mmCIF file of C-alpha atoms in Angstrom:
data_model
loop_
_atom_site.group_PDB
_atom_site.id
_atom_site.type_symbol
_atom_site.label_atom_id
_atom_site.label_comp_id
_atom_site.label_asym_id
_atom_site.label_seq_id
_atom_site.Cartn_x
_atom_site.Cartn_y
_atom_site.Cartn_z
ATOM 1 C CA UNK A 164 26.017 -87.305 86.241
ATOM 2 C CA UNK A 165 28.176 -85.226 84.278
ATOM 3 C CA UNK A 166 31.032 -82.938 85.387
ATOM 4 C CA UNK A 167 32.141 -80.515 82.660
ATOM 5 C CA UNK A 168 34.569 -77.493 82.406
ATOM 6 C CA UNK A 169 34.790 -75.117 80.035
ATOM 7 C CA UNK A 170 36.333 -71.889 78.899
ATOM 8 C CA UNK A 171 35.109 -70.981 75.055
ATOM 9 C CA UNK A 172 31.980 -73.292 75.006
ATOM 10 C CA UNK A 173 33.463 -76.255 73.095
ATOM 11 C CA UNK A 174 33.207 -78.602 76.173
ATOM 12 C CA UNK A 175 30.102 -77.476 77.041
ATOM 13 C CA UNK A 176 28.783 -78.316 74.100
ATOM 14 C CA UNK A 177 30.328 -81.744 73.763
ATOM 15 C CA UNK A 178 28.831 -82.258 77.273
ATOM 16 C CA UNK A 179 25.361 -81.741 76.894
ATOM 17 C CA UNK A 180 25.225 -83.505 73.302
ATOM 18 C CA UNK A 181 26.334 -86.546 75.605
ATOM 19 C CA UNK A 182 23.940 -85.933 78.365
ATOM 20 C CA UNK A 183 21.224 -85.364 74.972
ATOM 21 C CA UNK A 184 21.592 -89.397 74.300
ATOM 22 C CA UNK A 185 22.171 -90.429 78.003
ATOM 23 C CA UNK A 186 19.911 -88.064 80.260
ATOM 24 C CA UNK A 187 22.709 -87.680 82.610
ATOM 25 C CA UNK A 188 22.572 -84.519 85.057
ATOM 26 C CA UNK A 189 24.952 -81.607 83.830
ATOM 27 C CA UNK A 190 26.934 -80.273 86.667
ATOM 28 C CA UNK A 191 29.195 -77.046 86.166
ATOM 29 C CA UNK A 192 32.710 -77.750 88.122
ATOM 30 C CA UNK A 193 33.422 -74.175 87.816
ATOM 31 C CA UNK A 194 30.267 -72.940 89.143
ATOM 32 C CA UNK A 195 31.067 -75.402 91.927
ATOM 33 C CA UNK A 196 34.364 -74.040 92.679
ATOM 34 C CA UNK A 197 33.011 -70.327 92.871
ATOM 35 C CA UNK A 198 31.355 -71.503 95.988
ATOM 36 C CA UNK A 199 34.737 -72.031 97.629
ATOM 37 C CA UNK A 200 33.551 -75.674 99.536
ATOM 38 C CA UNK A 201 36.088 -77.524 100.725
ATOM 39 C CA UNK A 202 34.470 -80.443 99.453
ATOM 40 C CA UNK A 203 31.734 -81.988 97.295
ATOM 41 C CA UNK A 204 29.629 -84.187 97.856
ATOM 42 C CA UNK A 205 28.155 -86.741 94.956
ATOM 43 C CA UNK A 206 25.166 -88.973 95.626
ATOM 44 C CA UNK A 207 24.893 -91.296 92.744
ATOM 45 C CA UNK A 208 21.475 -93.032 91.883
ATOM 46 C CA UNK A 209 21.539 -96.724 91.859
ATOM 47 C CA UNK A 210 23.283 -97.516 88.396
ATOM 48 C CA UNK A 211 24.220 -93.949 87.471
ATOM 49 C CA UNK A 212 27.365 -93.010 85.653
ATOM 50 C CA UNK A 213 29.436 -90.577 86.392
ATOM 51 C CA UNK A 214 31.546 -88.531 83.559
ATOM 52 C CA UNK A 215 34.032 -85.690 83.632
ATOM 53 C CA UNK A 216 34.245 -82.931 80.388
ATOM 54 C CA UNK A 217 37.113 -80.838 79.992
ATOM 55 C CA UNK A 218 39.395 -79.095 77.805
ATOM 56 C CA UNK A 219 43.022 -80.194 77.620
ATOM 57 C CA UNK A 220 45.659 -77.139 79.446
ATOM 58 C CA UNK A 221 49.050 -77.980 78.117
ATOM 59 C CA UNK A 222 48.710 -82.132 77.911
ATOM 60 C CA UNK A 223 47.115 -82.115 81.586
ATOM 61 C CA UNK A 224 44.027 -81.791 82.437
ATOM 62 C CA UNK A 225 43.242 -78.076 83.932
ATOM 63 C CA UNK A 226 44.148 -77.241 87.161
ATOM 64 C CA UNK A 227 40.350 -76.649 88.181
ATOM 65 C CA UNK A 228 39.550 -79.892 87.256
ATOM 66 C CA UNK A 229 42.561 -81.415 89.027
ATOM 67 C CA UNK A 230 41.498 -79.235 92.383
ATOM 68 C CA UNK A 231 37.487 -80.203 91.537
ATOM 69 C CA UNK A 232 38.072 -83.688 91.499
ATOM 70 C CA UNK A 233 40.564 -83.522 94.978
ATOM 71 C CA UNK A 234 37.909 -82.194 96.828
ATOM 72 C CA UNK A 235 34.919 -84.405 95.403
ATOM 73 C CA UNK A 236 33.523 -87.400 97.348
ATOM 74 C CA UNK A 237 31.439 -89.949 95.519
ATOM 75 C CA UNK A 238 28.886 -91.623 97.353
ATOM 76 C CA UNK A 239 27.275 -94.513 95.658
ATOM 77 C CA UNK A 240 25.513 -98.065 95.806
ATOM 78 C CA UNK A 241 26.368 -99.494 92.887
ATOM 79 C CA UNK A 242 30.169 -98.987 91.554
ATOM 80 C CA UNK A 243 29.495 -96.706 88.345
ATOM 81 C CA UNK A 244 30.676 -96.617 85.267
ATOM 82 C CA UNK A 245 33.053 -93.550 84.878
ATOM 83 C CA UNK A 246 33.980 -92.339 81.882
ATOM 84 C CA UNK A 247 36.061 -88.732 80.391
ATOM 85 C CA UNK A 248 35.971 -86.837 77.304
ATOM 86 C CA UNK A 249 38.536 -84.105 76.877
ATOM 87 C CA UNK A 250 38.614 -81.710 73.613
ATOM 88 C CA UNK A 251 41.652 -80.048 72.428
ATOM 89 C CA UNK A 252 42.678 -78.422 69.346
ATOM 90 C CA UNK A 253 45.466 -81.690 68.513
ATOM 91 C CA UNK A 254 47.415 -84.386 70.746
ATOM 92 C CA UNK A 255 46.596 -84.611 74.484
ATOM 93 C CA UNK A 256 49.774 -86.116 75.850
ATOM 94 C CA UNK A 257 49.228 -88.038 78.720
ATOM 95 C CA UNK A 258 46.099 -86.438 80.369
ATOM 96 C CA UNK A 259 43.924 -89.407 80.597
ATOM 97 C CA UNK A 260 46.606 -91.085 82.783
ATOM 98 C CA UNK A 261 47.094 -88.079 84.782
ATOM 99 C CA UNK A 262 43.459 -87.689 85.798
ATOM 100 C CA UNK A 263 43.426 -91.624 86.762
ATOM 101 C CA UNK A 264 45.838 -90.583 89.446
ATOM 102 C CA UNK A 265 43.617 -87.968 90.380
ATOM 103 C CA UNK A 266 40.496 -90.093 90.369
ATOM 104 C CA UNK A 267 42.081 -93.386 91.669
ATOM 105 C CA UNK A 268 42.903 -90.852 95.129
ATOM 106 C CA UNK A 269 39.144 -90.709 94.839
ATOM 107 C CA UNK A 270 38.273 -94.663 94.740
ATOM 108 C CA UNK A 271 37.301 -93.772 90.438
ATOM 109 C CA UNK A 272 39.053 -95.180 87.816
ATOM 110 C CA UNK A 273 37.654 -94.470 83.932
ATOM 111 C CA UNK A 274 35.915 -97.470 81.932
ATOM 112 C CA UNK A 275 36.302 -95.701 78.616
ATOM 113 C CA UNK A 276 37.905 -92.416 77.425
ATOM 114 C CA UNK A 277 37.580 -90.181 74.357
ATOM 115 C CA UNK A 278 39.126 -87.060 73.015
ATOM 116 C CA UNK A 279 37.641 -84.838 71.196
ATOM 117 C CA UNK A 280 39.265 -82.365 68.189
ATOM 118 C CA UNK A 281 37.572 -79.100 68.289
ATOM 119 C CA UNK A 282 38.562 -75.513 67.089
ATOM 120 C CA UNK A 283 41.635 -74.155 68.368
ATOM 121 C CA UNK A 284 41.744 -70.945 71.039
ATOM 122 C CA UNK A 285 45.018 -71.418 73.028
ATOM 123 C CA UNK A 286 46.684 -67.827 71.265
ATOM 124 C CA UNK A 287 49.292 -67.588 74.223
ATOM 125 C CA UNK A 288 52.571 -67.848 72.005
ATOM 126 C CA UNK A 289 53.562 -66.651 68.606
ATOM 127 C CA UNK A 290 53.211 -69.511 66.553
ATOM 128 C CA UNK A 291 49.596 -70.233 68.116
ATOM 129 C CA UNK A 292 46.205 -68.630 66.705
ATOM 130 C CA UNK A 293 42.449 -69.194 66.255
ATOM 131 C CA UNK A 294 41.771 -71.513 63.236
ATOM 132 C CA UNK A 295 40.573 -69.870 59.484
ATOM 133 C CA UNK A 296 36.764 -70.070 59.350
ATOM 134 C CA UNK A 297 36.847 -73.328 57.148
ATOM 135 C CA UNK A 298 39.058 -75.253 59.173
ATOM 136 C CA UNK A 299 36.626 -74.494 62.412
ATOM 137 C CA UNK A 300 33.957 -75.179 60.303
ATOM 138 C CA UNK A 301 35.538 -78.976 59.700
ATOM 139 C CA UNK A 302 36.834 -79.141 63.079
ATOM 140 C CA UNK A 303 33.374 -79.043 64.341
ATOM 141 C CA UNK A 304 31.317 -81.025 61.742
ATOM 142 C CA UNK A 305 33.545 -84.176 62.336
ATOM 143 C CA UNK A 306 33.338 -83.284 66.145
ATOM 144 C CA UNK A 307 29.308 -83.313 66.182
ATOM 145 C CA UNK A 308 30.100 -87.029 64.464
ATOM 146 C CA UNK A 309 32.442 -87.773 67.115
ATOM 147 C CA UNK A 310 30.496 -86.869 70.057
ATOM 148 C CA UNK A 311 27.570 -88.741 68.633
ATOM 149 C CA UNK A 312 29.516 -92.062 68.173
ATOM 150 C CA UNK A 313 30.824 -91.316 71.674
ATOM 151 C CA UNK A 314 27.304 -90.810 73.915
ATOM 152 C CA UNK A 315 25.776 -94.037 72.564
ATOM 153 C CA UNK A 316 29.394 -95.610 73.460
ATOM 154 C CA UNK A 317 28.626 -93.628 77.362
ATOM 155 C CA UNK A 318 24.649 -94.274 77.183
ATOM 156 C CA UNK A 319 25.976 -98.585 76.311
ATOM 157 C CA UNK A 320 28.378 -98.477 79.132
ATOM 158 C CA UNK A 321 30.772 -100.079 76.911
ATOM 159 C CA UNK A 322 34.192 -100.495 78.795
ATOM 160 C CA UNK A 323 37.867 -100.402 77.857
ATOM 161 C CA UNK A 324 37.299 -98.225 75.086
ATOM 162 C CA UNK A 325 40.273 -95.331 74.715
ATOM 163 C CA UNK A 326 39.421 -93.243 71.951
ATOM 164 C CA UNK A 327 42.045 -90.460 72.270
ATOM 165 C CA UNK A 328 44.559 -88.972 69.977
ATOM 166 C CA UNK A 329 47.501 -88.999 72.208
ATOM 167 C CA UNK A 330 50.223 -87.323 69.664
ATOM 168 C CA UNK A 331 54.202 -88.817 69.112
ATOM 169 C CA UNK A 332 55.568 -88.282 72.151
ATOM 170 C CA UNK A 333 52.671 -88.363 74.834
ATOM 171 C CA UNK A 334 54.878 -88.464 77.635
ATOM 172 C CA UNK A 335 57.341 -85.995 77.230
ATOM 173 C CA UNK A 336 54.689 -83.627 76.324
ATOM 174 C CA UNK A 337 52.413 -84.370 79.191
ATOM 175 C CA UNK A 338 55.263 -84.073 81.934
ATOM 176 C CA UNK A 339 58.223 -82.455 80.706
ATOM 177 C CA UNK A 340 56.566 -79.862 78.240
ATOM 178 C CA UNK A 341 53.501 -79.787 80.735
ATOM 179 C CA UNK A 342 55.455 -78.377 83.924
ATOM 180 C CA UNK A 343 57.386 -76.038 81.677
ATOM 181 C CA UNK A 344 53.853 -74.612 80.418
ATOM 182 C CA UNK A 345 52.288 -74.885 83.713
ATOM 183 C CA UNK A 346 55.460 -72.893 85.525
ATOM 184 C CA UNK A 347 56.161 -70.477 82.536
ATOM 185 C CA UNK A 348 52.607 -70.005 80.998
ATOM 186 C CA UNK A 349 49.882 -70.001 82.860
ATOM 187 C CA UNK A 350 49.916 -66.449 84.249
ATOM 188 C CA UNK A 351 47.811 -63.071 84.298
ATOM 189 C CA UNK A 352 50.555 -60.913 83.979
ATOM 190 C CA UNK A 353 50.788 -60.314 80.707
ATOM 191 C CA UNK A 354 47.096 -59.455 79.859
ATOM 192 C CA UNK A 355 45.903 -55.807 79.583
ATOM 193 C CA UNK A 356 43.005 -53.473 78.590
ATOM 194 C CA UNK A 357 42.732 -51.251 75.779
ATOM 195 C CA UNK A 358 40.660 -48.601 78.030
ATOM 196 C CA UNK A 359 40.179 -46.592 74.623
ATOM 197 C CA UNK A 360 38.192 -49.489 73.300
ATOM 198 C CA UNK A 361 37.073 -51.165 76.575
ATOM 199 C CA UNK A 362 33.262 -49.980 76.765
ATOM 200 C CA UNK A 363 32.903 -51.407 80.488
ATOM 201 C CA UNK A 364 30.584 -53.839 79.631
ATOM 202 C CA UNK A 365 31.737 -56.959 82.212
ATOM 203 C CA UNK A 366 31.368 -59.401 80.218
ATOM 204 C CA UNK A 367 35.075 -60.393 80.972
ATOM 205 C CA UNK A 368 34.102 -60.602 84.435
ATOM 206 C CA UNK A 369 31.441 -62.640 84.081
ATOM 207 C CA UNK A 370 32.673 -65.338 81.604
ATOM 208 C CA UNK A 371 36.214 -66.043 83.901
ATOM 209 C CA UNK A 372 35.528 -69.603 85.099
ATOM 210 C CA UNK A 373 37.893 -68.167 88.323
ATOM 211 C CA UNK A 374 36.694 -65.224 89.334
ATOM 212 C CA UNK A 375 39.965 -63.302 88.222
ATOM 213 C CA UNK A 376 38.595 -60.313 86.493
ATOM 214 C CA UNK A 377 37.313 -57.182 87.844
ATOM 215 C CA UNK A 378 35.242 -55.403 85.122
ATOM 216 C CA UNK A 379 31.653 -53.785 84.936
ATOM 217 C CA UNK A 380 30.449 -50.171 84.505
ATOM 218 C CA UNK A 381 32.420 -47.650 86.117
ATOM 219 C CA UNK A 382 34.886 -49.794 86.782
ATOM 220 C CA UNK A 383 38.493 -50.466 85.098
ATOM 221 C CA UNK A 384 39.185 -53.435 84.379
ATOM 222 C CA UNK A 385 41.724 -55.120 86.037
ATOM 223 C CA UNK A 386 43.181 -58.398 86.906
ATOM 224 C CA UNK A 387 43.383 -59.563 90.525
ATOM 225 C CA UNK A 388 46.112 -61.634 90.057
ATOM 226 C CA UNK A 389 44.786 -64.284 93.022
ATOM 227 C CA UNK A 390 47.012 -67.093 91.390
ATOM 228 C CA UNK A 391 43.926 -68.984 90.426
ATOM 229 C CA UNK A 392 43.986 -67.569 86.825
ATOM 230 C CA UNK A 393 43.769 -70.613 84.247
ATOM 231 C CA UNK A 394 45.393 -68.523 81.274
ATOM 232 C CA UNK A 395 41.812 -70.020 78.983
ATOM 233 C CA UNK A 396 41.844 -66.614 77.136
ATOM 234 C CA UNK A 397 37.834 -66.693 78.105
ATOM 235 C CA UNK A 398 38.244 -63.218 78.831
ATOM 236 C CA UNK A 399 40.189 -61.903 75.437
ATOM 237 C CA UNK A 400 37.616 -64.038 73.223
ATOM 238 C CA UNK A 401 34.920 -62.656 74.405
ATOM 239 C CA UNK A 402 35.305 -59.136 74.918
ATOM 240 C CA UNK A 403 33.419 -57.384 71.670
ATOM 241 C CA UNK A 404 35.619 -54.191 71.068
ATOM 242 C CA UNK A 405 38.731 -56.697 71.238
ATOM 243 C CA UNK A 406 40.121 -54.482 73.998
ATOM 244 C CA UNK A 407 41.788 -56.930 75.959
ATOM 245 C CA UNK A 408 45.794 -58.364 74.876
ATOM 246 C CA UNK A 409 47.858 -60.654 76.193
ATOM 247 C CA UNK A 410 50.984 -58.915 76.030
ATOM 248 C CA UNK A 411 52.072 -58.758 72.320
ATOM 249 C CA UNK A 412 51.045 -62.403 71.694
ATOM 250 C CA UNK A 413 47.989 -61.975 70.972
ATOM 251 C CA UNK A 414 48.370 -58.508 68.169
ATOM 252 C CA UNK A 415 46.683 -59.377 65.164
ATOM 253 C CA UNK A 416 45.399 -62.736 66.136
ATOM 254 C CA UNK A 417 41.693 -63.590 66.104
ATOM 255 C CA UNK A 418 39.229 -64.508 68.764
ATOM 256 C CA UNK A 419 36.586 -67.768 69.169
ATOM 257 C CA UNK A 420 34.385 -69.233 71.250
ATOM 258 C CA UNK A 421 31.726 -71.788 70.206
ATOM 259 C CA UNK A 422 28.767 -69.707 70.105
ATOM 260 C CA UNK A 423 30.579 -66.538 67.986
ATOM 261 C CA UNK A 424 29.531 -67.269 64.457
ATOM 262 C CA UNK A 425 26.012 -67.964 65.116
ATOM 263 C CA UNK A 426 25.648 -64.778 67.329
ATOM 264 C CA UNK A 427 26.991 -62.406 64.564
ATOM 265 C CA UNK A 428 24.361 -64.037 61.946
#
């Protein structure tokens, strides 16, 4: 079984080229969470692995996932071979070790771990945009390489393998950095509508892995500010007439998600 999150489509797209070469079930955590459980309940088949997706939030796994996997019980008869892939435009800190504390409350501990490089989308402070057409273009040819090496890694069950990239100074980005970003950054305050441009269509509504976003015809769209927003920029990548900002950080800067190029062809 595999657990994946994600915001722009690049870890749902790593995830089901992994379940592609092992079979493994595909289970949406945020589609999960909507449901507002207090818990979840896993029944693992005999010999059945069990592997959590995600994109990297500021050198931590995302708070979704961290809340997911706090409420998730694991039943199983054989112990299984858990495993995590995380993608991320760069370094990814300390995030593996985080989410072991988070699984070991759990009774999991990974076998293997990977990270993944895949196009950037995190466009929340000045110095941070959307990569130039080639570079995404690179980004995800080595990735589909990557992932491939990676699934027949999962599908072997081969253990203590810990291919990650985790940057210069892992642990001062992961905690110090990290709780700055998480305290300071992740926020809906700052995001807006254009209602000149906004046609009304939803669609931010619909792709917010939280529920934060009030949109649809005859509506304004709005924020509900319900402190579970994850700051993914879902919403401002997807909206067509570019009508949403993110205060003045985002003026000028582009927009991606995994499926964009192929849809405008």
């Amino acid at each position: 079984m595999i657990f994946y999150f994600s915001c722009t489509g690049n870890t749902r797209w790593a995830a089901r080229m992994v379940a592609d070469i092992t079979g493994d079930r595909l289970v949406d955590m945020a589609e999960l969470m909507r449901t507002d459980a207090k818990d979840y309940r896993c029944i693992l088949e005999k010999d059945e692995a069990i592997g959590f997706c995600f994109p990297v939030h500021g050198w931590r796994p995302p708070m979704l996932v961290r809340d997911f996997i706090r409420r998730l019980e694991v039943k199983y008869v054989t112990e299984p071979y858990c495993w995590a892939l995380c993608t991320a435009g760069d370094d990814i800190g300390q995030t593996m070790e985080i989410l072991n504390r988070d699984l070991g409350r759990i009774g999991l501990k990974t076998d293997s771990t990977f990270s993944l490089i895949m196009p950037e989308s995190y466009v929340g402070l000045p110095f941070m945009d959307v990569d130039n057409e080639a570079k995404e273009r690179k980004k995800k040819e080595k990735a589909a390489t990557y992932v491939r090496l990676f699934g027949n890694t999962i599908a072997h069950r081969e253990k203590d393998i810990n291919d990650t990239y985790k940057g210069h100074w892992p642990k001062t980005n992961s905690w110090f950095l990290g709780s700055l970003f998480k305290g300071l950054l992740i926020s809906d305050k700052k995001f807006r509508v254009d209602e000149e441009k906004c046609t009304q269509c939803g669609l931010c509504s619909k792709v917010c892995p939280v529920g934060n976003v009030a949109s649809g015809k005859g509506k304004t769209t709005e924020w509900l500010h319900n402190g579970r927003c994850l700051t993914c920029f879902a919403c401002y990548h997807h909206c067509p007439m570019k009508a949403i900002e993110f205060g003045n950080r985002t003026k000028k800067k582009g927009q991606y998600f995994f499926e964009k190029k192929r849809q405008q062809q």
